[in-house]
PDB file of N, CA and C in Angstrom:
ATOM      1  N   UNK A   1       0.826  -1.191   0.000  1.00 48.00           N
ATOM      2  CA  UNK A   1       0.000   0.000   0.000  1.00 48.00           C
ATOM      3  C   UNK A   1       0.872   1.257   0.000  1.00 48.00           C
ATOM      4  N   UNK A   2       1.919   1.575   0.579  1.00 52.00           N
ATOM      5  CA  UNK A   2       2.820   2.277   0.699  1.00 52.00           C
ATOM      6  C   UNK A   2       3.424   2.715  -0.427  1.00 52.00           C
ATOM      7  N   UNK A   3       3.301   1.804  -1.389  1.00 53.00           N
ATOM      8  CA  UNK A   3       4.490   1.674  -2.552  1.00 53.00           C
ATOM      9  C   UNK A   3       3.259   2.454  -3.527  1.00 53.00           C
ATOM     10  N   UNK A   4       2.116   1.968  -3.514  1.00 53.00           N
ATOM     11  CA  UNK A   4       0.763   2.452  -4.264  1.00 53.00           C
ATOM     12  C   UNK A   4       0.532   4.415  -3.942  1.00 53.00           C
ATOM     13  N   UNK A   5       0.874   4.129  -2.671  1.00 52.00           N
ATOM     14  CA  UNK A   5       1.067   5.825  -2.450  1.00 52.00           C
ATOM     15  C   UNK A   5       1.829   6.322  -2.705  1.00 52.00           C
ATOM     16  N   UNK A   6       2.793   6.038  -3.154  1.00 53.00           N
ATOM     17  CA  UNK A   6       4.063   6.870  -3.640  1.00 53.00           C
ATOM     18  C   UNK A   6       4.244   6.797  -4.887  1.00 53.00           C
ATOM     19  N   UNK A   7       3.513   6.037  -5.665  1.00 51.00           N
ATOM     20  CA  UNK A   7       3.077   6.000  -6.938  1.00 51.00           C
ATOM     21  C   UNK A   7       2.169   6.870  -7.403  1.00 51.00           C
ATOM     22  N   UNK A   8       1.658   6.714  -6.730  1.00 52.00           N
ATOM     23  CA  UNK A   8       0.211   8.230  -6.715  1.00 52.00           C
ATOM     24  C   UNK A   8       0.475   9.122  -6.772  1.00 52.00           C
ATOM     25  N   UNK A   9       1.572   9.497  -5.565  1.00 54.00           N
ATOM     26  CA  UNK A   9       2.068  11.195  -5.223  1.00 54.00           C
ATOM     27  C   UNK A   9       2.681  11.340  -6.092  1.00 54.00           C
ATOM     28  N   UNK A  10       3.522  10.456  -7.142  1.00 55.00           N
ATOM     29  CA  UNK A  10       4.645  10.710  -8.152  1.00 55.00           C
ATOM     30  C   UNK A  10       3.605  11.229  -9.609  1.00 55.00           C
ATOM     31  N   UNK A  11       2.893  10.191  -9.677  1.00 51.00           N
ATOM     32  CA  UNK A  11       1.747  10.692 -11.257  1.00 51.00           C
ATOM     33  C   UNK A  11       1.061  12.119 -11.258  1.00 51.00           C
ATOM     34  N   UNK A  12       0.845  12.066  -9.489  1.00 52.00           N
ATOM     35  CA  UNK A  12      -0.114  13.500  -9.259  1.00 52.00           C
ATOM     36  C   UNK A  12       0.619  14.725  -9.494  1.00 52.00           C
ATOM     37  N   UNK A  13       2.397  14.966  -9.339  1.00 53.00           N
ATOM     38  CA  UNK A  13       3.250  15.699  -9.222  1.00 53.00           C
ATOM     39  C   UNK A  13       3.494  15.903 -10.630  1.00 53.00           C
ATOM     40  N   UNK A  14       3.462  14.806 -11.542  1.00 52.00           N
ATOM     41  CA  UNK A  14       3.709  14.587 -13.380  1.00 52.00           C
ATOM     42  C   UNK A  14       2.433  15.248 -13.859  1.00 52.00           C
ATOM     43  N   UNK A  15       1.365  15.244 -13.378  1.00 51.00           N
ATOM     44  CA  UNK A  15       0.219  14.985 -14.420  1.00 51.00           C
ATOM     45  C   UNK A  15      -1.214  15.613 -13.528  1.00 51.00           C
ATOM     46  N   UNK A  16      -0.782  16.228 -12.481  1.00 50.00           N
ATOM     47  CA  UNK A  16      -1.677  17.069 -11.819  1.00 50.00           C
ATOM     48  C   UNK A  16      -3.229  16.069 -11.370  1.00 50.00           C
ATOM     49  N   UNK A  17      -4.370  16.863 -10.872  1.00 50.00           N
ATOM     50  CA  UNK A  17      -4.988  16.160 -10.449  1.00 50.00           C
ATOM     51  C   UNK A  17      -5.583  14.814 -10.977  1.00 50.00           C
ATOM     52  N   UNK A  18      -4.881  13.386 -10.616  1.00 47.00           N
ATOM     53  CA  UNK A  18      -5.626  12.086 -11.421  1.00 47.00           C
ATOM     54  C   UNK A  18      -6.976  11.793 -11.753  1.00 47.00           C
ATOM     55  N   UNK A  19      -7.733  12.824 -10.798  1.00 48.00           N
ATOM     56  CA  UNK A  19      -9.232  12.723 -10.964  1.00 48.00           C
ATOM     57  C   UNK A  19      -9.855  13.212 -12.543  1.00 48.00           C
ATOM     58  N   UNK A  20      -8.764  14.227 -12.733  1.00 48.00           N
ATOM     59  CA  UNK A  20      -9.480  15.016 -13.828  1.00 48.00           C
ATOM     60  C   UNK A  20      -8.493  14.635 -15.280  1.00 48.00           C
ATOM     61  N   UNK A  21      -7.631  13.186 -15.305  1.00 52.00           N
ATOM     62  CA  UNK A  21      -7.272  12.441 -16.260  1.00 52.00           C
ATOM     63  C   UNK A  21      -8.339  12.478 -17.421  1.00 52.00           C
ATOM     64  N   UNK A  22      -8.042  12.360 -18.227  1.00 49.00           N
ATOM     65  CA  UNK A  22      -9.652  11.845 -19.694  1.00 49.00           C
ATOM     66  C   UNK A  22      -9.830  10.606 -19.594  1.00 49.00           C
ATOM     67  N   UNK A  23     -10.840  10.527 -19.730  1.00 57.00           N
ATOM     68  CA  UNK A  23     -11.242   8.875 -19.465  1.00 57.00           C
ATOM     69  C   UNK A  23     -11.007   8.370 -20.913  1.00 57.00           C
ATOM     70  N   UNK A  24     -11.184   6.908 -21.051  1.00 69.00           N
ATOM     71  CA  UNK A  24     -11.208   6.493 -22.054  1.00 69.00           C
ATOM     72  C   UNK A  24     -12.275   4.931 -21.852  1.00 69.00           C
ATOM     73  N   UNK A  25     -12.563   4.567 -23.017  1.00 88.00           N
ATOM     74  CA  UNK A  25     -14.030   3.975 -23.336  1.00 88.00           C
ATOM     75  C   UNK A  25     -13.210   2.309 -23.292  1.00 88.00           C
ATOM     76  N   UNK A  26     -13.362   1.507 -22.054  1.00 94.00           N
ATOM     77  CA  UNK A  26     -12.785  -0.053 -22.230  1.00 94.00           C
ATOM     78  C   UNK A  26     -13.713  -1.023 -21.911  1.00 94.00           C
ATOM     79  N   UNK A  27     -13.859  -2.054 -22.558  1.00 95.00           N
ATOM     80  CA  UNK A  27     -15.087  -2.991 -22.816  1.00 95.00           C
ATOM     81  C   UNK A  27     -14.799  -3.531 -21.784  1.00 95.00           C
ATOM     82  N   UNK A  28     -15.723  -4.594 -21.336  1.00 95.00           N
ATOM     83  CA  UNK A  28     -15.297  -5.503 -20.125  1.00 95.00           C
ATOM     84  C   UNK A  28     -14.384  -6.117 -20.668  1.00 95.00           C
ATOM     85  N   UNK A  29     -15.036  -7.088 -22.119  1.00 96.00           N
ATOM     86  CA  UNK A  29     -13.116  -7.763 -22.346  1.00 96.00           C
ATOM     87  C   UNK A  29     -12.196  -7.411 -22.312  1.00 96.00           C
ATOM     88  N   UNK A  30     -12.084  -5.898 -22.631  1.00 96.00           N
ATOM     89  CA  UNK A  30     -10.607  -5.232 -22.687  1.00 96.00           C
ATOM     90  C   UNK A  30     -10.549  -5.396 -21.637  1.00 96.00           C
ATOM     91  N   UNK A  31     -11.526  -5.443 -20.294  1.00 94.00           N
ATOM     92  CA  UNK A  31     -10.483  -4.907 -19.012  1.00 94.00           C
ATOM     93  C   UNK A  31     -10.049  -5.967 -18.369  1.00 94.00           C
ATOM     94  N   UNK A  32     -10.766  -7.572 -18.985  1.00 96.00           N
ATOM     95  CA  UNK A  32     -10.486  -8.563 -18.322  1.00 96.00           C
ATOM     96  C   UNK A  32      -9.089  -9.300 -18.705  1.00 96.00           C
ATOM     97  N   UNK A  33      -8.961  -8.607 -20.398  1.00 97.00           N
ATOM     98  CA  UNK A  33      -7.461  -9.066 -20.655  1.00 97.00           C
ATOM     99  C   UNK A  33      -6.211  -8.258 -19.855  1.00 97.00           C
ATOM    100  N   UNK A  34      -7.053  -7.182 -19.791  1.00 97.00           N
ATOM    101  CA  UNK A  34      -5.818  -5.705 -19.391  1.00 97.00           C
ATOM    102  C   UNK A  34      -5.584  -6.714 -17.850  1.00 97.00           C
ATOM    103  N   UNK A  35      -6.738  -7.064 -16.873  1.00 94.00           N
ATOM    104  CA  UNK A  35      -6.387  -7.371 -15.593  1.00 94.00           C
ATOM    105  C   UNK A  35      -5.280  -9.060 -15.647  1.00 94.00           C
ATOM    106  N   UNK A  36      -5.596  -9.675 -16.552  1.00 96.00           N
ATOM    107  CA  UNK A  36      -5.265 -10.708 -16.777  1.00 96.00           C
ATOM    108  C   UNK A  36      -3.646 -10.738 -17.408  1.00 96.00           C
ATOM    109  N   UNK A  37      -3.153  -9.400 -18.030  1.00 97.00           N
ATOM    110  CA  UNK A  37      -1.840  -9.611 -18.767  1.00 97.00           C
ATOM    111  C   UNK A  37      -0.791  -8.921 -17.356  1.00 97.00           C
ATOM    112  N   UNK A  38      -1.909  -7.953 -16.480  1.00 95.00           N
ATOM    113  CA  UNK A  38      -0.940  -7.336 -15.589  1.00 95.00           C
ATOM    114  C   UNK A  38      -0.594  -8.381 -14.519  1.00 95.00           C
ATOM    115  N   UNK A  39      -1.329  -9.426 -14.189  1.00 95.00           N
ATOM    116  CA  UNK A  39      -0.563 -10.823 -13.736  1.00 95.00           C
ATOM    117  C   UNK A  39       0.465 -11.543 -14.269  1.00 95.00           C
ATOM    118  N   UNK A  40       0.020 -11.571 -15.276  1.00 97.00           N
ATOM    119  CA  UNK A  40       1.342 -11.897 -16.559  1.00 97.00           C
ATOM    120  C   UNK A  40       2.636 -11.206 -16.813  1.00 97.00           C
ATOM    121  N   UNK A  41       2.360  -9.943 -17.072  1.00 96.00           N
ATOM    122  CA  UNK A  41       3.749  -9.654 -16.862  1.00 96.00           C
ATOM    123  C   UNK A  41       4.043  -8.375 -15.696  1.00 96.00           C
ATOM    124  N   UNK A  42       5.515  -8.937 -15.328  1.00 93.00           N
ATOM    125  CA  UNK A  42       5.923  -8.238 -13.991  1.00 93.00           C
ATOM    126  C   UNK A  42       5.876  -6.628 -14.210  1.00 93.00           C
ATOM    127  N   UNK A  43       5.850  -6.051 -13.126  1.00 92.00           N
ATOM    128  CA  UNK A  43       5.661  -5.084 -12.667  1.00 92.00           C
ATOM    129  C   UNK A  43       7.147  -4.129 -13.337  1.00 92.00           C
ATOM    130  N   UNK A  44       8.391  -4.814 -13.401  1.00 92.00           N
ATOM    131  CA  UNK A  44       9.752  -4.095 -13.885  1.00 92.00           C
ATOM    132  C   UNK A  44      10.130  -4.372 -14.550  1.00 92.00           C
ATOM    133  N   UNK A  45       9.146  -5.362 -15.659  1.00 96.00           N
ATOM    134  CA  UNK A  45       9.499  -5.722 -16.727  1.00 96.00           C
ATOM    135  C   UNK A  45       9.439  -4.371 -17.651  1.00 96.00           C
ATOM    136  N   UNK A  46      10.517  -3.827 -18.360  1.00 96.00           N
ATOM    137  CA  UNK A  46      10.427  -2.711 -19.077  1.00 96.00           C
ATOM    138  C   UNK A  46       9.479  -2.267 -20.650  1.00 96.00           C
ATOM    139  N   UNK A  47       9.051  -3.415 -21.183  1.00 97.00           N
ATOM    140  CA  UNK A  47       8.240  -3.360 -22.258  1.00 97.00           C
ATOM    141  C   UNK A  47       7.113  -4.251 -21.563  1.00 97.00           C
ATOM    142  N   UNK A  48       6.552  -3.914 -20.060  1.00 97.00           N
ATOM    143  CA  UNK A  48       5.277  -4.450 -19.966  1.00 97.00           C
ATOM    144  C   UNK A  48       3.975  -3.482 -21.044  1.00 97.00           C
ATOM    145  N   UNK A  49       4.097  -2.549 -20.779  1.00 97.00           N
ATOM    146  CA  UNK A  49       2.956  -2.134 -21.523  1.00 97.00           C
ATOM    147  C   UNK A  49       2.715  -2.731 -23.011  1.00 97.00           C
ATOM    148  N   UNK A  50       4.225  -2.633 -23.501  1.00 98.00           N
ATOM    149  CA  UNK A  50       4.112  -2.852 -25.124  1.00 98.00           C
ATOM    150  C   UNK A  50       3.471  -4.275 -24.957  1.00 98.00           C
ATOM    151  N   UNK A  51       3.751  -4.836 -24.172  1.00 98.00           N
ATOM    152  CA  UNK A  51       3.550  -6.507 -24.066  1.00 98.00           C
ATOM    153  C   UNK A  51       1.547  -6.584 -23.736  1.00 98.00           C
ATOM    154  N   UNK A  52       1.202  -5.689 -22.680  1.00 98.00           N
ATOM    155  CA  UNK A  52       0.184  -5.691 -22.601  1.00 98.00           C
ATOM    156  C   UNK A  52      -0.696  -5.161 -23.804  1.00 98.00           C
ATOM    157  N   UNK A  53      -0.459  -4.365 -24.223  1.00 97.00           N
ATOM    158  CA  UNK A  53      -1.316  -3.386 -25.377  1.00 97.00           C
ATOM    159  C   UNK A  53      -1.418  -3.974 -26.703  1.00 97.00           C
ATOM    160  N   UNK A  54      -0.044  -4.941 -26.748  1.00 98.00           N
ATOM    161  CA  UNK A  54       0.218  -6.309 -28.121  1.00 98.00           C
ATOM    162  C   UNK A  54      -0.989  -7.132 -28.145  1.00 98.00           C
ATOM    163  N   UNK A  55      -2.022  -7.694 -26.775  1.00 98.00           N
ATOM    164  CA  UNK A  55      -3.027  -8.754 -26.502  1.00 98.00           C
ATOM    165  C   UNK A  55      -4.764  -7.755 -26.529  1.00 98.00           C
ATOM    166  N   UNK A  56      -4.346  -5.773 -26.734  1.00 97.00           N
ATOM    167  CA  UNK A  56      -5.366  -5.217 -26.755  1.00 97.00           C
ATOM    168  C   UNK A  56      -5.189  -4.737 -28.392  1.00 97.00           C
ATOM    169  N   UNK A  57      -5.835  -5.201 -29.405  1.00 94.00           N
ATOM    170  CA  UNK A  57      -5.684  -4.422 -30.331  1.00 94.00           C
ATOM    171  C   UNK A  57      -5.582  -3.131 -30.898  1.00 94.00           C
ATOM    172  N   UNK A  58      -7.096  -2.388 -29.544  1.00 94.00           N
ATOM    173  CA  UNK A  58      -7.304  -1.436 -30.098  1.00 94.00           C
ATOM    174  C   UNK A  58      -6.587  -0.245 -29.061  1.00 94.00           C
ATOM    175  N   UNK A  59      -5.650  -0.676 -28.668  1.00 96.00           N
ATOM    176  CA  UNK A  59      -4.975   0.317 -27.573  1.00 96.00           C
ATOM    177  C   UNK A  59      -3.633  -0.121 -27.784  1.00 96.00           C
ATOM    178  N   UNK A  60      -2.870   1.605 -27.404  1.00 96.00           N
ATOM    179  CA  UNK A  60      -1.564   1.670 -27.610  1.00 96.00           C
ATOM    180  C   UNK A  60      -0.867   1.434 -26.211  1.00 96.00           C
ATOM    181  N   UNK A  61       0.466   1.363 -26.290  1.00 97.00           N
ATOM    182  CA  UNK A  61       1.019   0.999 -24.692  1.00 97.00           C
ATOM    183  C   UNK A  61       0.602   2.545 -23.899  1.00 97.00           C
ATOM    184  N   UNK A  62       0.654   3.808 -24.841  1.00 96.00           N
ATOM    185  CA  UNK A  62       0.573   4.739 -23.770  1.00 96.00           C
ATOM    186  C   UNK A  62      -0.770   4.588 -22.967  1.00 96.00           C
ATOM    187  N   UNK A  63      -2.152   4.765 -24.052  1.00 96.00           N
ATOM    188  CA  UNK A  63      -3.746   4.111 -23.259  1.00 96.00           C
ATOM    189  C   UNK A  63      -3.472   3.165 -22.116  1.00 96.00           C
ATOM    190  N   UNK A  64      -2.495   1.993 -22.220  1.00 96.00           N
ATOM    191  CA  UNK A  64      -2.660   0.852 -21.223  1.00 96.00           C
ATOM    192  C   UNK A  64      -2.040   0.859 -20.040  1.00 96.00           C
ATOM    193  N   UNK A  65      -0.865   2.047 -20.296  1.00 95.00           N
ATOM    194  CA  UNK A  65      -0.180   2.825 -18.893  1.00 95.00           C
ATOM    195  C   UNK A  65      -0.895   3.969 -18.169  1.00 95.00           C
ATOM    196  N   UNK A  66      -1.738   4.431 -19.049  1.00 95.00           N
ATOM    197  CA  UNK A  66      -2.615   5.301 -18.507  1.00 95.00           C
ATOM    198  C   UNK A  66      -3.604   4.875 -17.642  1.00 95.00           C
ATOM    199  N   UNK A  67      -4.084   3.622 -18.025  1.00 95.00           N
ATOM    200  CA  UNK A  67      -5.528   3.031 -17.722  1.00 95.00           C
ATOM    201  C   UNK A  67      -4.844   2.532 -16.039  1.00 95.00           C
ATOM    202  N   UNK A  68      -3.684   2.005 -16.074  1.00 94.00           N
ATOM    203  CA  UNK A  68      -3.173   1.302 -15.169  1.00 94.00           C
ATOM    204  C   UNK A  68      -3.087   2.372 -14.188  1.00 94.00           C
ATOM    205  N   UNK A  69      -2.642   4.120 -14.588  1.00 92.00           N
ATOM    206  CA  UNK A  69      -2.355   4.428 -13.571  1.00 92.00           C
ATOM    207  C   UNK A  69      -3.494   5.776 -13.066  1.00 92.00           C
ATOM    208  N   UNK A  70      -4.691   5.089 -13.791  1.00 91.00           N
ATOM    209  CA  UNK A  70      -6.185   6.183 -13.485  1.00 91.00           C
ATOM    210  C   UNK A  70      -6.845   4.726 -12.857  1.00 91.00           C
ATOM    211  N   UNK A  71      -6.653   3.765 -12.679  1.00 90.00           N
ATOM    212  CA  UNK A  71      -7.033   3.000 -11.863  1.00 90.00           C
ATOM    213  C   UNK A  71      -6.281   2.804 -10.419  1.00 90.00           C
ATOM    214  N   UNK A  72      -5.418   2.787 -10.687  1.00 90.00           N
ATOM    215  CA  UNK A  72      -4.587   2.700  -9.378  1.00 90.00           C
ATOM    216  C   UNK A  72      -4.856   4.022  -8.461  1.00 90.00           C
ATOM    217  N   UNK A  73      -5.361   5.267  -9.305  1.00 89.00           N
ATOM    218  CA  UNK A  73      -5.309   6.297  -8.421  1.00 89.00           C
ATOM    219  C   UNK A  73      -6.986   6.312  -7.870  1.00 89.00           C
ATOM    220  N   UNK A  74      -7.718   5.688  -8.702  1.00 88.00           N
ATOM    221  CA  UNK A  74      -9.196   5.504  -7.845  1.00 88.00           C
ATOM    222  C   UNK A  74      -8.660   4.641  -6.840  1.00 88.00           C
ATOM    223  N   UNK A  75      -7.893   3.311  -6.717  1.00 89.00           N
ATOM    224  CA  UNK A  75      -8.194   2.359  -6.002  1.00 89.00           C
ATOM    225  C   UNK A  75      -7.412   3.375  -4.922  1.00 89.00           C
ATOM    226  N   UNK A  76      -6.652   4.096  -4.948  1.00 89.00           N
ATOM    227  CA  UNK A  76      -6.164   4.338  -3.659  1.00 89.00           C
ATOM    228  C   UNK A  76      -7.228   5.637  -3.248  1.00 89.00           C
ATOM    229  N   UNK A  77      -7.929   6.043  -4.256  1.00 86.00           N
ATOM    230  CA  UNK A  77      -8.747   7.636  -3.576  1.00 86.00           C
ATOM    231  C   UNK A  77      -9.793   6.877  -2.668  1.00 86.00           C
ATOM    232  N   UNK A  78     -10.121   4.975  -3.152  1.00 88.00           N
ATOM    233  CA  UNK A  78     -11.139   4.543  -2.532  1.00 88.00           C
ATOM    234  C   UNK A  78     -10.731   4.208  -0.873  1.00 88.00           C
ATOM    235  N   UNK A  79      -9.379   3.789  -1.028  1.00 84.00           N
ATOM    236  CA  UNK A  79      -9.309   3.330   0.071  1.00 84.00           C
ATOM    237  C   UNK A  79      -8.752   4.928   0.953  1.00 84.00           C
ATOM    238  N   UNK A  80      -8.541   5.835   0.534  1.00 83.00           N
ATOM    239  CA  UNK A  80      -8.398   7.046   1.443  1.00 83.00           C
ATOM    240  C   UNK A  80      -9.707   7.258   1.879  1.00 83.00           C
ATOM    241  N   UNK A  81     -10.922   7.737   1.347  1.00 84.00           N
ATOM    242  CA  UNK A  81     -12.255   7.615   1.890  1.00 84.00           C
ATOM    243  C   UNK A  81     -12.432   6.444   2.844  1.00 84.00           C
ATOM    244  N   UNK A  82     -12.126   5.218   2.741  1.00 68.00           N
ATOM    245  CA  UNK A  82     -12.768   4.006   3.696  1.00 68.00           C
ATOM    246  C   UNK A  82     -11.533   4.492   4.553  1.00 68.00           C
ATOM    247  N   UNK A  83     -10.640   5.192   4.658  1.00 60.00           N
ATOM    248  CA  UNK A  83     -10.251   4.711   6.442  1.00 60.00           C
ATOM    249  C   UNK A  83     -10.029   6.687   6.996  1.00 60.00           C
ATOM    250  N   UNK A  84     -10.726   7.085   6.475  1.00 54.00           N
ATOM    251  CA  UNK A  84     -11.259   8.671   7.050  1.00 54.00           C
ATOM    252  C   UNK A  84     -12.274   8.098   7.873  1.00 54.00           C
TER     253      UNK A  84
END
């Protein structure tokens, strides 16, 4: 969790408030492959995205680094609300 927050504070410092990111339009399949390749490949693997975005046709590695890190910043805005 720690490591998730400092990931956060780093995107928020790059790219200003994560809330107000652009969304983008992902099917359930897309998101079940997207959740399914980020098990697959490691976290410091350096061409994870390219690797992930290779199994999404219609998305580029930047969309699939994005998606990864406008999700990660809900999952942590969720869990800042649950322990206020």
């Amino acid at each position: 969790k720690a490591h998730a927050q400092y990931y956060l504070m780093s995107l928020q410092s790059r790219n200003g408030d994560a809330t107000a990111w652009p969304t983008a339009t992902w099917s359930p399949q897309e998101n079940l492959v997207f959740e399914n390749a980020l098990a697959q490949f490691e976290e410091g693997d350096p061409e994870r995205w390219q690797k992930i975005a290779a199994l999404l046709p219609e998305k580029t590695p930047a969309d699939v680094q994005l998606w990864y890190e406008r999700l990660l910043a809900d999952l942590l805005e969720i869990e800042r609300g649950a322990t206020r």
